[in-house]
Amino acid sequence: TQGVSSAASDVYKRQDPIKYKDAKLFKTIPFKEVISKDLRVMDMTAVVMCQENKMPLKVFNILKKGNLKKSILDDKIGTKIV
């Protein structure tokens, strides 16, 4: 089972992709890193609960047309939090 979270952006390393064009996208990131870096991809309590229940998450940009369907059908869309 995998949880899905839509957001206004994907999960990026250290930088806001709106402000920094060279921001790098995480394809996979551990829960511990999301928590320790306070990446704020979604509610932190939900992130911790998914980690405790060993439920991986997929976060993707809901604002891009077609991404909801793509996130379900295509493993390459968004970021996996494991």
CSV table of C-alpha atoms in Angstrom, one decimal:
chain,number,residue,atom,x,y,z
A,1,THR,CA,0.0,0.0,0.0
A,2,GLN,CA,1.2,3.5,-0.8
A,3,GLY,CA,-0.1,6.8,0.3
A,4,VAL,CA,-0.5,9.6,-2.2
A,5,SER,CA,-0.2,13.3,-1.4
A,6,SER,CA,-0.8,16.0,-3.9
A,7,ALA,CA,1.0,19.3,-3.4
A,8,ALA,CA,1.7,22.5,-5.2
A,9,SER,CA,5.1,21.2,-6.1
A,10,ASP,CA,7.2,18.0,-6.1
A,11,VAL,CA,9.9,17.5,-3.4
A,12,TYR,CA,13.1,19.4,-4.2
A,13,LYS,CA,16.5,19.4,-2.6
A,14,ARG,CA,17.2,22.4,-0.4
A,15,GLN,CA,15.7,25.0,-2.8
A,16,ASP,CA,12.4,26.3,-3.8
A,17,PRO,CA,12.0,25.6,-7.6
A,18,ILE,CA,10.0,28.7,-8.1
A,19,LYS,CA,12.8,30.9,-6.8
A,20,TYR,CA,15.8,28.7,-8.1
A,21,LYS,CA,15.6,27.3,-11.6
A,22,ASP,CA,18.5,24.9,-10.8
A,23,ALA,CA,16.7,23.2,-7.9
A,24,LYS,CA,17.1,19.4,-8.1
A,25,LEU,CA,14.1,17.0,-7.8
A,26,PHE,CA,14.3,14.1,-5.3
A,27,LYS,CA,13.0,10.9,-7.0
A,28,THR,CA,13.2,9.1,-3.7
A,29,ILE,CA,13.8,10.4,-0.2
A,30,PRO,CA,13.8,8.7,3.3
A,31,PHE,CA,11.2,9.8,5.8
A,32,LYS,CA,14.1,10.8,8.2
A,33,GLU,CA,15.4,13.3,5.7
A,34,VAL,CA,12.0,14.8,5.1
A,35,ILE,CA,11.6,15.2,8.9
A,36,SER,CA,15.1,16.4,9.7
A,37,LYS,CA,15.2,18.9,6.9
A,38,ASP,CA,11.7,20.0,7.7
A,39,LEU,CA,10.8,19.9,4.0
A,40,ARG,CA,7.1,20.6,4.6
A,41,VAL,CA,5.8,18.6,1.7
A,42,MET,CA,2.7,17.9,3.7
A,43,ASP,CA,1.5,17.9,7.3
A,44,MET,CA,4.5,16.6,9.4
A,45,THR,CA,2.2,14.6,11.7
A,46,ALA,CA,0.9,12.7,8.6
A,47,VAL,CA,4.5,12.1,7.4
A,48,VAL,CA,5.5,10.7,10.9
A,49,MET,CA,2.3,8.5,11.0
A,50,CYS,CA,3.1,7.1,7.6
A,51,GLN,CA,6.7,6.4,8.6
A,52,GLU,CA,5.6,4.7,11.8
A,53,ASN,CA,3.1,2.5,9.9
A,54,LYS,CA,5.7,1.7,7.2
A,55,MET,CA,3.5,3.3,4.5
A,56,PRO,CA,5.5,4.9,1.7
A,57,LEU,CA,4.2,8.1,0.2
A,58,LYS,CA,4.2,9.6,-3.2
A,59,VAL,CA,4.1,13.4,-3.5
A,60,PHE,CA,3.5,15.1,-6.8
A,61,ASN,CA,2.5,18.4,-8.2
A,62,ILE,CA,-1.3,18.5,-8.5
A,63,LEU,CA,-1.2,21.8,-10.4
A,64,LYS,CA,0.3,20.2,-13.5
A,65,LYS,CA,-2.5,19.1,-15.8
A,66,GLY,CA,-2.8,15.3,-16.0
A,67,ASN,CA,-0.5,14.6,-13.0
A,68,LEU,CA,-3.1,13.0,-10.9
A,69,LYS,CA,-3.7,10.3,-13.5
A,70,LYS,CA,0.0,10.0,-14.3
A,71,SER,CA,0.9,9.6,-10.6
A,72,ILE,CA,-1.3,6.5,-10.5
A,73,LEU,CA,-0.2,5.0,-13.8
A,74,ASP,CA,3.4,6.1,-14.0
A,75,ASP,CA,6.0,5.4,-11.3
A,76,LYS,CA,8.2,8.2,-12.6
A,77,ILE,CA,5.9,11.0,-11.6
A,78,GLY,CA,6.5,12.8,-8.2
A,79,THR,CA,8.7,11.8,-5.3
A,80,LYS,CA,8.6,8.6,-3.2
A,81,ILE,CA,9.1,9.0,0.5
A,82,VAL,CA,10.2,5.7,2.0
